[in-house]
Amino acid sequence: MAYFDLDDVLCDGSEVPCRFLHTVPGLGFLDGRPGGTVTAGTTLRLPLWLAQILAVVVAGGEGEEGEGEGEEGEDNTPFVEMQVPGALGPKVLAAVRADPVALDVHAVQPHFYALALRWCALYADQDLARQVAGLLLQRAQEINGFAVAGGAQGGNTDSSNGASITASSPFLATLDEWEKGVYRDAQRARRDASRWGR
């Protein structure tokens, strides 16, 4: 993931439901109440970049007169608890298990794989990683098939926008942004291989 990769930046902006574990004054603007207080137990949708920070940083620290460390649970409790985003929730994972090729990944989350990768890295979720890897394997075979068939029919292989990709097939309209890049790379590879073979 590159620092200036726009898809990476857009993934960081994906909203994740978070439950505040502490009352935090001055953050009411996150809830549409500028200057207000976010109370403990409040659930808000926060951008992934902010949610990751608040889920890792602990709210404790030393309290008045050095007594903060002795309070039970205060020092090691982060500001928020990230909840599973809908894009990685049970309904989507059931659809992944049922028919990975039929799943409209773009409708679920335009940056599905990037979000899943971040979630797996943050929580070491091996089960999710296995399911996403299986999804990718089955969809990659389908993507490659379309790339080879589209290239053989003289399809537009150099377009960088999604319009030419989605015009050829309903399946191609279901690709997330990363899969679209895989499709373009597969088309280029097929074209280059056919030129080399001449």
JSON list of N, CA and C in Angstrom, two decimals, residues 16-19 55 80-84:
[
{"chain": "A", "resi": 16, "resn": "VAL", "atom": "N", "xyz": [-16.51, 2.77, 9.77]},
{"chain": "A", "resi": 16, "resn": "VAL", "atom": "CA", "xyz": [-16.57, 1.57, 10.61]},
{"chain": "A", "resi": 16, "resn": "VAL", "atom": "C", "xyz": [-17.35, 1.92, 11.87]},
{"chain": "A", "resi": 17, "resn": "PRO", "atom": "N", "xyz": [-18.32, 1.09, 12.26]},
{"chain": "A", "resi": 17, "resn": "PRO", "atom": "CA", "xyz": [-19.04, 1.37, 13.51]},
{"chain": "A", "resi": 17, "resn": "PRO", "atom": "C", "xyz": [-18.12, 1.17, 14.72]},
{"chain": "A", "resi": 18, "resn": "CYS", "atom": "N", "xyz": [-18.14, 2.14, 15.62]},
{"chain": "A", "resi": 18, "resn": "CYS", "atom": "CA", "xyz": [-17.29, 2.09, 16.81]},
{"chain": "A", "resi": 18, "resn": "CYS", "atom": "C", "xyz": [-18.12, 2.45, 18.04]},
{"chain": "A", "resi": 19, "resn": "ARG", "atom": "N", "xyz": [-17.88, 1.73, 19.12]},
{"chain": "A", "resi": 19, "resn": "ARG", "atom": "CA", "xyz": [-18.56, 2.02, 20.39]},
{"chain": "A", "resi": 19, "resn": "ARG", "atom": "C", "xyz": [-17.53, 2.66, 21.32]},
{"chain": "A", "resi": 55, "resn": "ALA", "atom": "N", "xyz": [-8.87, 2.88, 18.53]},
{"chain": "A", "resi": 55, "resn": "ALA", "atom": "CA", "xyz": [-9.00, 1.51, 19.04]},
{"chain": "A", "resi": 55, "resn": "ALA", "atom": "C", "xyz": [-7.69, 0.98, 19.61]},
{"chain": "A", "resi": 80, "resn": "VAL", "atom": "N", "xyz": [-12.14, 3.51, 21.89]},
{"chain": "A", "resi": 80, "resn": "VAL", "atom": "CA", "xyz": [-13.27, 2.90, 21.20]},
{"chain": "A", "resi": 80, "resn": "VAL", "atom": "C", "xyz": [-13.03, 1.41, 20.98]},
{"chain": "A", "resi": 81, "resn": "GLU", "atom": "N", "xyz": [-14.12, 0.73, 20.77]},
{"chain": "A", "resi": 81, "resn": "GLU", "atom": "CA", "xyz": [-14.09, -0.68, 20.36]},
{"chain": "A", "resi": 81, "resn": "GLU", "atom": "C", "xyz": [-14.67, -0.72, 18.94]},
{"chain": "A", "resi": 82, "resn": "MET", "atom": "N", "xyz": [-13.83, -1.12, 17.98]},
{"chain": "A", "resi": 82, "resn": "MET", "atom": "CA", "xyz": [-14.31, -1.21, 16.60]},
{"chain": "A", "resi": 82, "resn": "MET", "atom": "C", "xyz": [-15.22, -2.42, 16.47]},
{"chain": "A", "resi": 83, "resn": "GLN", "atom": "N", "xyz": [-16.36, -2.21, 15.82]},
{"chain": "A", "resi": 83, "resn": "GLN", "atom": "CA", "xyz": [-17.28, -3.31, 15.56]},
{"chain": "A", "resi": 83, "resn": "GLN", "atom": "C", "xyz": [-17.13, -3.72, 14.10]},
{"chain": "A", "resi": 84, "resn": "VAL", "atom": "N", "xyz": [-17.49, -4.94, 13.81]},
{"chain": "A", "resi": 84, "resn": "VAL", "atom": "CA", "xyz": [-17.31, -5.48, 12.46]},
{"chain": "A", "resi": 84, "resn": "VAL", "atom": "C", "xyz": [-18.14, -4.64, 11.48]}
]
